[in-house]
Structures are given as structure tokens and as C-alpha cells.
Coordinates of C-alpha atoms and ligand atoms in Angstrom, one line a residue:
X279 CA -20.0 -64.3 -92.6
X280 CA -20.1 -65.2 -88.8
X281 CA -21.7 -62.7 -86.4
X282 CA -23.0 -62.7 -82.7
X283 CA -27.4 -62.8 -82.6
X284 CA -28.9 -61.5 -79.7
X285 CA -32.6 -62.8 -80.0
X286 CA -34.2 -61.6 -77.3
X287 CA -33.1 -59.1 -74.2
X288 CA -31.6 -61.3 -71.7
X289 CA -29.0 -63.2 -70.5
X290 CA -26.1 -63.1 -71.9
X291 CA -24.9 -67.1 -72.1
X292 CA -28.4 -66.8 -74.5
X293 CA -26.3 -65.0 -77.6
X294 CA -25.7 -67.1 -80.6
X295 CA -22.8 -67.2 -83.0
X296 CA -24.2 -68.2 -86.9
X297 CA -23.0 -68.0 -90.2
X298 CA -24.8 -66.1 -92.5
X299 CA -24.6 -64.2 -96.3
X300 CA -21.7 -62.5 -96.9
X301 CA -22.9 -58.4 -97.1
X302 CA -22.5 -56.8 -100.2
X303 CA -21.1 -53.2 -100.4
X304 CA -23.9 -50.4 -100.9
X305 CA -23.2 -47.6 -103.1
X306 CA -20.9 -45.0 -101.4
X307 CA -20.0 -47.8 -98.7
X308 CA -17.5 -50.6 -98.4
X309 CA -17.3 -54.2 -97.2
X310 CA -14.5 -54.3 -94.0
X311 CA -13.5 -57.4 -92.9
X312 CA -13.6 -57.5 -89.3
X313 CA -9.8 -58.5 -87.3
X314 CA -11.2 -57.7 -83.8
X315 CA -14.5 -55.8 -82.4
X316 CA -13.9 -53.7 -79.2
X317 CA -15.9 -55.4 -76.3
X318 CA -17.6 -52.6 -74.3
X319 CA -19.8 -52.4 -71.1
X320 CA -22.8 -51.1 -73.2
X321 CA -22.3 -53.9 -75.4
X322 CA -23.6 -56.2 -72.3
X323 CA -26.2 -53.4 -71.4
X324 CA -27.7 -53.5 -74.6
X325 CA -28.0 -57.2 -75.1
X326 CA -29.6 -57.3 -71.2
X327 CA -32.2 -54.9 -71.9
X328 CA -30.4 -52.5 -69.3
X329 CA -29.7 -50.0 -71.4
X330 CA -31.7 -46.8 -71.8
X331 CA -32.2 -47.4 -75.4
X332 CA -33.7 -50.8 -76.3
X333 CA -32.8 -52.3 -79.6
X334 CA -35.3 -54.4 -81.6
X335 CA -34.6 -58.1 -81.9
X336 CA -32.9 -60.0 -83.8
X337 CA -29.5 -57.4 -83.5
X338 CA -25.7 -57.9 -83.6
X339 CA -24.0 -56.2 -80.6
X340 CA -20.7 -54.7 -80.8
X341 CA -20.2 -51.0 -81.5
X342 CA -16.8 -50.6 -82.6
X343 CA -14.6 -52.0 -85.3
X344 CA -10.9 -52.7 -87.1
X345 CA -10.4 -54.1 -90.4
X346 CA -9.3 -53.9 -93.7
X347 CA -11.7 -53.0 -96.4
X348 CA -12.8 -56.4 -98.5
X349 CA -14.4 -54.6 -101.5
X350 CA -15.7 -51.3 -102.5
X351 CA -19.4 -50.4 -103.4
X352 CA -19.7 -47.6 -106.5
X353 CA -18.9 -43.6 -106.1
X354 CA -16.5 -44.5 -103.4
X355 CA -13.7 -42.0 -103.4
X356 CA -9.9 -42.2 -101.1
X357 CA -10.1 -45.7 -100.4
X358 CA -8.5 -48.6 -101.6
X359 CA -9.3 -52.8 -100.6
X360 CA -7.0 -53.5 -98.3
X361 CA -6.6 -50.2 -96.2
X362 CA -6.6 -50.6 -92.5
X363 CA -9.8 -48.8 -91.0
X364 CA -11.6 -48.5 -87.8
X365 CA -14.9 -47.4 -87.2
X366 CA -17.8 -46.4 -84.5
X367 CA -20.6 -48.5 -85.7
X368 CA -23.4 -48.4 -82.7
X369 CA -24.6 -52.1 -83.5
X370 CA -23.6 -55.1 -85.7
X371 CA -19.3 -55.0 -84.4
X372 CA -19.5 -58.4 -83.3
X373 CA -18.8 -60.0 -87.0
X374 CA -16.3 -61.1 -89.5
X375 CA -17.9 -58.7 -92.2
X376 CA -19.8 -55.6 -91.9
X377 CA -20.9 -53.2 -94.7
X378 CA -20.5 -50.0 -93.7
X379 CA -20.8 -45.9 -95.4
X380 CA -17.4 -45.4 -96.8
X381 CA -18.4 -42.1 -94.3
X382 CA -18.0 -43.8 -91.0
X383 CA -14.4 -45.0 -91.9
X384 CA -11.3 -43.6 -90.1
X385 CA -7.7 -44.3 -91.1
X386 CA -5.7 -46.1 -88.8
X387 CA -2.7 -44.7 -88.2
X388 CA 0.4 -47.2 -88.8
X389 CA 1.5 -47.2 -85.1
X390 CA -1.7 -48.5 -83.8
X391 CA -2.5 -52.3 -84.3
X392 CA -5.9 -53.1 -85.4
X393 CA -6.7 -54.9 -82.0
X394 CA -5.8 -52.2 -80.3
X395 CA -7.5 -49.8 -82.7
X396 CA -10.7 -51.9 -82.2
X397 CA -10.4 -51.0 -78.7
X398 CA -10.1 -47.4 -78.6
X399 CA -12.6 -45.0 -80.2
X400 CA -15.2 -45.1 -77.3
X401 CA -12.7 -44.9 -74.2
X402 CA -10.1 -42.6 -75.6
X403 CA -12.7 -40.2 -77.2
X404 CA -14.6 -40.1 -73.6
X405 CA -11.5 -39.3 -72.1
X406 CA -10.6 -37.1 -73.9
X407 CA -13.7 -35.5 -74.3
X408 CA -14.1 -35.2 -70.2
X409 CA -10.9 -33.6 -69.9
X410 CA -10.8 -30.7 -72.5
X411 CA -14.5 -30.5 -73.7
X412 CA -16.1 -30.7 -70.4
X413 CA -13.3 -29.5 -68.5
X414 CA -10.3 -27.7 -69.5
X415 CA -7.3 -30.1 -67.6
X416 CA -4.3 -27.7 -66.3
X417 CA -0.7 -28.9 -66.8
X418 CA 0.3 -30.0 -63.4
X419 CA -3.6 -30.5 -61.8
X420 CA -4.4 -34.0 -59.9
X421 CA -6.4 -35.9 -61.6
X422 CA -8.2 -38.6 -59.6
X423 CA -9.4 -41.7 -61.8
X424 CA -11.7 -44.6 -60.5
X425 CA -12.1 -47.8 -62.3
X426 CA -8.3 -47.0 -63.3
X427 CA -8.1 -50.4 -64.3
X428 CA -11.4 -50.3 -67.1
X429 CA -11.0 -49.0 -70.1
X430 CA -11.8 -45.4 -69.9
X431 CA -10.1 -45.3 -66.9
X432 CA -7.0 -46.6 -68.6
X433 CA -7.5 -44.3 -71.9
X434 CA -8.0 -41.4 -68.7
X435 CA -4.8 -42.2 -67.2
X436 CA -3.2 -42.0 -70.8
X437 CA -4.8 -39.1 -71.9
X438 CA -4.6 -36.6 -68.7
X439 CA -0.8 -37.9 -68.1
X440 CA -0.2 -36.7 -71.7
X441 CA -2.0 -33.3 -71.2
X442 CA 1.0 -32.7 -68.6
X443 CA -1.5 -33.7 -65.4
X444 CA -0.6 -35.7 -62.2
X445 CA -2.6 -39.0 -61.7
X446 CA -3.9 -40.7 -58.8
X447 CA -5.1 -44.3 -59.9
X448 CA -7.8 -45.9 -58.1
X449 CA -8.6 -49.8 -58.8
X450 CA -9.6 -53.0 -56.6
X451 CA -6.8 -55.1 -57.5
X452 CA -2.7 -55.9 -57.6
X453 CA -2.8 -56.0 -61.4
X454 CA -5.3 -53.1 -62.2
X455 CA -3.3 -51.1 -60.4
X456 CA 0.2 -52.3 -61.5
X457 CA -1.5 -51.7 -65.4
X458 CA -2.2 -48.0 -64.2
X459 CA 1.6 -47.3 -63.0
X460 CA 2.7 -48.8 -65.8
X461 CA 0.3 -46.6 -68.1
X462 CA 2.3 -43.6 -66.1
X463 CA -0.3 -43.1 -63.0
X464 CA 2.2 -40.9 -60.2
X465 CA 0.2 -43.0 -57.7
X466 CA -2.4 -45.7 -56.7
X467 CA -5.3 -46.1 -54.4
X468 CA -7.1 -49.3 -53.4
X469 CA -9.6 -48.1 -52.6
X470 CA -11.5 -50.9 -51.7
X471 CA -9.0 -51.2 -48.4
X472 CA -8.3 -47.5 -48.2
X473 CA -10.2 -44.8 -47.0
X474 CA -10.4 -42.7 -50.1
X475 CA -11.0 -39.2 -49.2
X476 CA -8.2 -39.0 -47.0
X477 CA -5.3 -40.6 -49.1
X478 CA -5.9 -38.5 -51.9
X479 CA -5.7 -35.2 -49.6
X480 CA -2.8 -36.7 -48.1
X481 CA -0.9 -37.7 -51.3
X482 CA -2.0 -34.0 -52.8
X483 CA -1.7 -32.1 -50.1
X484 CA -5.4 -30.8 -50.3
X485 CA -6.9 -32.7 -52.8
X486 CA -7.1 -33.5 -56.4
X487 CA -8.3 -30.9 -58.8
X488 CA -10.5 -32.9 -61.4
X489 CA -12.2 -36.6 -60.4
X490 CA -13.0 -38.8 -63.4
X491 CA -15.6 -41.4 -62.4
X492 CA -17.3 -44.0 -64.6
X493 CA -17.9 -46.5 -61.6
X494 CA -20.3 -44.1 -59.5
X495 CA -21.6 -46.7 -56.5
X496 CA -19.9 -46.5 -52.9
X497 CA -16.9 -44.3 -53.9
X498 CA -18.5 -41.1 -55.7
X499 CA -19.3 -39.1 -51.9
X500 CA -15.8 -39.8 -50.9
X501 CA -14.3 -38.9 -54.2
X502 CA -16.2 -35.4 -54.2
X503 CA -15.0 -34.7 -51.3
X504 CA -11.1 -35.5 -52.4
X505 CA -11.5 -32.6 -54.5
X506 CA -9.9 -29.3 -53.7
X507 CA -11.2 -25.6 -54.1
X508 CA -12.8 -25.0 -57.5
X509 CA -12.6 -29.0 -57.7
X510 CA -14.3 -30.5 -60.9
X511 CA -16.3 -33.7 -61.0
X512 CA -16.5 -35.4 -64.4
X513 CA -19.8 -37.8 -64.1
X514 CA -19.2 -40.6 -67.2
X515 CA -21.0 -43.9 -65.6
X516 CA -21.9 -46.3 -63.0
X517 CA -20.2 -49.2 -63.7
X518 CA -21.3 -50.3 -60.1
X519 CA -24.7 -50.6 -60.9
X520 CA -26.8 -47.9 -58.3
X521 CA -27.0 -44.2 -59.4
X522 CA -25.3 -42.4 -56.6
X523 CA -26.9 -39.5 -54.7
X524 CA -24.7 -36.8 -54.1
X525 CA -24.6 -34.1 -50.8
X526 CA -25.1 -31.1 -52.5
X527 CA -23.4 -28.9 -49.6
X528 CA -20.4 -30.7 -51.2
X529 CA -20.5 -29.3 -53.9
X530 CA -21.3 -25.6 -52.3
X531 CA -17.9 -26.6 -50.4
X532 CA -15.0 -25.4 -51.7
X533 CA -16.9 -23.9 -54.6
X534 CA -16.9 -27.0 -56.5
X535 CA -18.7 -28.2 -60.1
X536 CA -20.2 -31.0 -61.1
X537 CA -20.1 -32.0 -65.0
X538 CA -22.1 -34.4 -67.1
X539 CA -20.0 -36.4 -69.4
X540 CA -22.4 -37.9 -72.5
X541 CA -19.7 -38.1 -75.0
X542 CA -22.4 -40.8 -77.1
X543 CA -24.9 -38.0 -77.3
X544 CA -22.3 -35.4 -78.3
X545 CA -21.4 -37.2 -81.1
X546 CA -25.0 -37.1 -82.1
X547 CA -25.3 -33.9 -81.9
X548 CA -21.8 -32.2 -83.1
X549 CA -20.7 -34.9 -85.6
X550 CA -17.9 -32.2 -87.3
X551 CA -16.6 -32.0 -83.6
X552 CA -16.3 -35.5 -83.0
X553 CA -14.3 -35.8 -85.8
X554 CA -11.9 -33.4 -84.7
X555 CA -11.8 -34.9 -80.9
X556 CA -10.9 -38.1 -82.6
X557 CA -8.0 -36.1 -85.7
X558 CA -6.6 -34.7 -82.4
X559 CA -6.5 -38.1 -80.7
X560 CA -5.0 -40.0 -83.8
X561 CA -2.2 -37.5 -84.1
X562 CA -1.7 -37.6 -80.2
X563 CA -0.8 -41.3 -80.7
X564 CA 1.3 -41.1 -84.1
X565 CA 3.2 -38.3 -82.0
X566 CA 3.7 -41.2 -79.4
X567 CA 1.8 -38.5 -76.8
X568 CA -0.8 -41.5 -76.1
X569 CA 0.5 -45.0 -75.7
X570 CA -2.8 -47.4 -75.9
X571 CA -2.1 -50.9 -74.1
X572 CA -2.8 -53.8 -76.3
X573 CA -6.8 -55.7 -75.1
X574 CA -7.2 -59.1 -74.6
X575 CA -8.0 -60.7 -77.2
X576 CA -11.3 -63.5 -77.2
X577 CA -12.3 -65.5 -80.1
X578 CA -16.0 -64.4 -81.4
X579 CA -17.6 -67.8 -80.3
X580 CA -16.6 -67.0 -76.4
X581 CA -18.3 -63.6 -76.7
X582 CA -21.3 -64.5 -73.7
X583 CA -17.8 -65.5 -71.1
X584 CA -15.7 -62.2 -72.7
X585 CA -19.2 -59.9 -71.7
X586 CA -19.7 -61.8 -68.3
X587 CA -15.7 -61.2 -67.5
X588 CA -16.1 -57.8 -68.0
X589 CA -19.4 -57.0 -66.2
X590 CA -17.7 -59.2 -63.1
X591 CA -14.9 -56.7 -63.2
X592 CA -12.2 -59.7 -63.9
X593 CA -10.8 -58.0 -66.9
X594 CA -7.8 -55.7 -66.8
X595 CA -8.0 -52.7 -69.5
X596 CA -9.9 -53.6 -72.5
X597 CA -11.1 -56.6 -74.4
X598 CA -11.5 -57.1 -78.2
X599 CA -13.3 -60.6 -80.1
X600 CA -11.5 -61.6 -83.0
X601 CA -13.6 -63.0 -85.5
Ligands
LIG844 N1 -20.6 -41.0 -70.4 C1 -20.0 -41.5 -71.5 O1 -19.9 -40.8 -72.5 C2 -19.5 -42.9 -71.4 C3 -18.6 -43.4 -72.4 C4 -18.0 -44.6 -72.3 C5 -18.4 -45.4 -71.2 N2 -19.3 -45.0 -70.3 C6 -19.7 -45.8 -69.1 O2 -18.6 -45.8 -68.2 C7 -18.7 -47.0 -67.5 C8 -17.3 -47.7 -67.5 O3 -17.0 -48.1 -68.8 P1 -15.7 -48.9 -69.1 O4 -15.6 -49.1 -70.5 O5 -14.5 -48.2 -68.4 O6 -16.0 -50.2 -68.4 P2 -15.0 -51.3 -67.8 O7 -13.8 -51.5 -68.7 O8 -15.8 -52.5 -67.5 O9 -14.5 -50.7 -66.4 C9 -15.4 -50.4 -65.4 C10 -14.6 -50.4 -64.1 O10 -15.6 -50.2 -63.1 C11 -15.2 -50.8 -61.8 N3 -16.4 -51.4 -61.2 C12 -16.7 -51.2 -59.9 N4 -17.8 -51.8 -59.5 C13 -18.2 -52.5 -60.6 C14 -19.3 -53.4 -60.8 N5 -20.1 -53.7 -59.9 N6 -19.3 -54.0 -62.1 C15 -18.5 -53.6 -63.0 N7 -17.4 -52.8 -62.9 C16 -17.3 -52.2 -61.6 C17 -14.2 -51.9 -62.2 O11 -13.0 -51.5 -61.6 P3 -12.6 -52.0 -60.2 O12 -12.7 -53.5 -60.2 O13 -11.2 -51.5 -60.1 O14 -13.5 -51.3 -59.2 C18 -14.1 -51.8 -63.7 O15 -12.7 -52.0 -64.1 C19 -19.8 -47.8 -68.0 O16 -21.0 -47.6 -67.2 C20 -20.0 -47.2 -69.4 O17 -21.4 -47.4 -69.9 C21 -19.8 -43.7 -70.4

């Protein structure tokens, strides 16, 4: 097997890509061999020690996977070698080969490549976990979405547009923002150039109803105050690095809410309901409700240059590493 080593918390360019024993499959788990590992901002977080959980060393990165099963460990039922699986693995993603509990396997529906498979448990499951766990989205509500162009922003745009919402797209450049039309955003913001606050209101005659923000930074105060009466703030990361502090007489304004969004922890703690987010999710995409856009793909050895592109905000929707 080949897999990514992080061997000590640092800097990413210090990641190394070795061979080593192919695994084995354990009893009631399976060998998958990897076609491409979703390439995630808390991928980067973890291996720079800037995540709020600190893995020990030595540890493969990469939390989510698409394969096809390689072989089959005993009292494994409803699987065959060769089926095409995906798979929320926390760490060790970042490999040709991964044994894995037949348990944590989903099917992957025929309509969805394995790239883009590889590339969509974590945003689409936060999306659309914000939007009708969190929040209940209305048919015909604005929803604004910063960091339109990352990937839960995308998998936000996707999702609310196929719950029947309106979406206003915010995202710093040409292309993110010509990705987010394209994904079916009504409208788009640059909101780097634009003052914020007052070209939502003016595009929504008000303001939006529901604000999805996994950037935080410089553009959460003006966000909040895009939002309309009864106005719902979905808080899911800060992408820009500082935690921003929010004027609470905001939120007192216009009788708005602001909601926590810890879809990772929710998980934890209601596996039997993440299974249904992600049955509902499946059959939104085989019903052709959800239309994922293909990632990037990197070969595994450029995985330090894939992590840094991401965290410099140079990629465009998501990135996968193909083994
Ligand atoms: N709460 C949860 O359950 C949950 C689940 C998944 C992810 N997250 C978090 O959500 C955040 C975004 O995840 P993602 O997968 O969408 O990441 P991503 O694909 O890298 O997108 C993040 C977007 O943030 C914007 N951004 C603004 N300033 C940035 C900066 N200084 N550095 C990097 N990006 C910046 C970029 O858009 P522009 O260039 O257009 O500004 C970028 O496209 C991360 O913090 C992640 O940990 C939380």
C-alpha cells in the first residue's frame, strides 16, 4: 500500500508518501481499495496541530473515502469484492488501501462517480444538516451562502436550491462565483468589492432569511445584519482563521437566532440519524434533486501542494487525491 505519514504536527510540505504492508481484512470488515480520498480543510487542521483535537503521531490524514471493496474479512454479510463504497473514516483516507468495519460502508449510488463520491459525505451532510436539522429551510426563503465557492458552500447552494430556496452566492472570485450560478445560485455577491449588507437587502428586498457561514472573519457582522425578521444564522466554521465576535443587539434586532452547526459531533452522538441524513441525501441525488460537481482531482504524492491550495483559498469546489 501507499499512504500519506504525518510525523509530527507541523507544516504541511513535512508529510511523507511511503509504501507500506498491504492491510489485511479483520473479521466483520473489508479491504477497499482507495480510487480517490476527499481533501478537506480539517484534513490540513489536523496535520498542523490546529485542530481542537490533536492526533498522536505517526497518523494518516484524510477522512473520507471511495473505492471498491479488495477482499472480504469473515462474518461479513451484503457485500461482494468489487462493489463501489464510500465511507466517513475520521483518519487514515489518504491511501491506496484501507481496512475498514464492513459497518462504516455506504453504497454508492450508480449516478455518482467515485471521485465525486469521495468528495461529498462531509459537505453535503453539513449542508444538509444546517438546513433541516438545525433549521427548517422554507420553499421560497433567501438563503445567503459565504465561501459559495468551498465545498460546503457549494453542497449548500445544491442542497437549499433543491429544497425549493432562493440563493444568494457570495465568493472572492470570477470563477467561484461563475461555479455557484452554474450550481443554480439566483445571484452572486463579491463580497470582497461589495458592501455586503446592503446588496443582499437590496437584491431581497429586506434581507435573506437564513445565512450559512463556514468562513466567519470580516464578513459574519455584515451577514447578520443581511438577515430579515426572524432571520436565522447557521454558524459551521471559520475558514478565515479569527473567531468572530458578534453584536448581540443584532441578534435582539429583528428577533433573530443564532444556531450552532457541529454536524461532526452529531454524528457522534446520533449515529442512527446520521444514517438517515445521509439515505435522504443519496436518494436526493439518484432522484437527480442534488447535482454534485465533479473535484479536482491530485495525485496522492502532491497531497502537501493539494492542502496548501486549499488553505490559500485557490481551489474552486472540492478536491479529491487519487491514489
Ligand atoms: N460545523 C461543521 O459541522 C463543519 C462541517 C464541515 C466543515 N466545517 C468547517 O467549515 C469551514 C469551511 O469548510 P470547507 O470544506 O467549505 O472549506 P473550503 O472548501 O476550503 O472553503 C472555504 C472557503 O472559505 C473562504 N475563505 C475566506 N477566507 C479564507 C481564508 N483565510 N482561508 C481559507 N478560506 C477562506 C474561501 O472562499 P472565498 O475565497 O470565496 O472567500 C473558501 O472557498 C472549515 O472551517 C471547516 O472546518 C464545519
Amino acid at each position: 500500500m501507499r499512504r500519506v505519514i504525518c510525523t509530527a504536527l507541523g507544516p504541511l510540505d513535512d508529510l511523507v508518501v511511503e509504501d507500506g504492508p498491504d492491510p489485511e481484512p479483520r473479521p466483520g470488515g473489508v479491504v477497499v481499495a482507495v480510487e480517490a480520498a476527499g481533501v478537506n480543510f480539517v484534513d490540513a487542521l489536523f496535520v498542523q496541530g490546529r485542530y481542537q483535537i490533536k492526533p498522536p503521531v505517526p497518523f494518516t490524514p484524510g477522512m473520507e473515502v471511495a473505492g471498491t471493496i479488495a477482499a472480504i474479512g469473515d462474518g461479513v454479510e451484503g457485500w461482494r469484492v468489487g462493489d463501489r463504497v464510500m465511507a466517513m473514516v475520521g483518519l487514515g483516507g489518504y491511501t491506496d488501501r484501507i481496512a475498514l468495519p464492513a459497518l462504516a460502508l455506504v453504497r454508492v449510488p450508480d449516478v455518482l462517480a467515485l471521485p465525486t463520491a469521495a468528495a461529498f459525505i462531509q459537505s453535503y451532510c453539513t449542508a444538509l444538516f444546517a438546513l433541516t436539522r438545525r433549521t427548517q429551510v422554507g420553499v421560497g426563503e433567501t438563503v445567503l451562502v459565504l465561501g459559495a465557492g468551498g465545498g460546503v458552500g457549494q453542497a449548500a447552494i445544491d442542497v437549499a436550491t433543491a429544497l425549493g430556496a432562493r440563493v444568494i452566492a457570495a465568493a472572492s472570485t470570477e470563477e467561484k462565483r461563475a461555479a455557484a450560478t452554474a450550481l443554480g445560485a439566483d445571484a452572486v455577491i463579491d463580497y470582497g468589492a461589495a458592501d455586503l449588507k446592503t446588496t443582499v437587502r437590496e437584491l431581497t428586498e429586506g434581507g435573506a432569511d437564513i445565512v450559512i457561514d463556514p468562513v466567519g472573519g470580516p464578513h459574519a457582522d455584515a451577514a447578520l445584519r443581511a438577515l430579515r425578521r426572524f432571520g436565522r444564522y447557521l454558524v459551521i466554521g471559520f475558514a478565515a482563521g479569527p473567531i468572530p465576535t458578534i453584536p448581540l443587539n443584532q441578534v435582539l434586532l429583528n428577533n433573530r437566532t443564532v444556531l450552532g452547526v457541529d454536524w461532526g459531533a452529531w454524528t457522534m452522538a446520533d449515529p442512527g440519524g446520521q444514517r438517515d441524513l445521509l439515505a435522504e441525501l443519496l436518494r436526493m441525488v439518484e432522484r437527480g434533486d442534488l447535482t454534485p460537481p465533479a473535484p479536482d482531482t491530485r495525485p496522492l504524492d502532491e497531497v502537501a501542494a493539494a492542502l496548501t491550495d486549499l488553505l490559500e483559498r485557490r481551489v474552486t469546489g472540492k478536491l479529491v487525491l487519487t491514489p
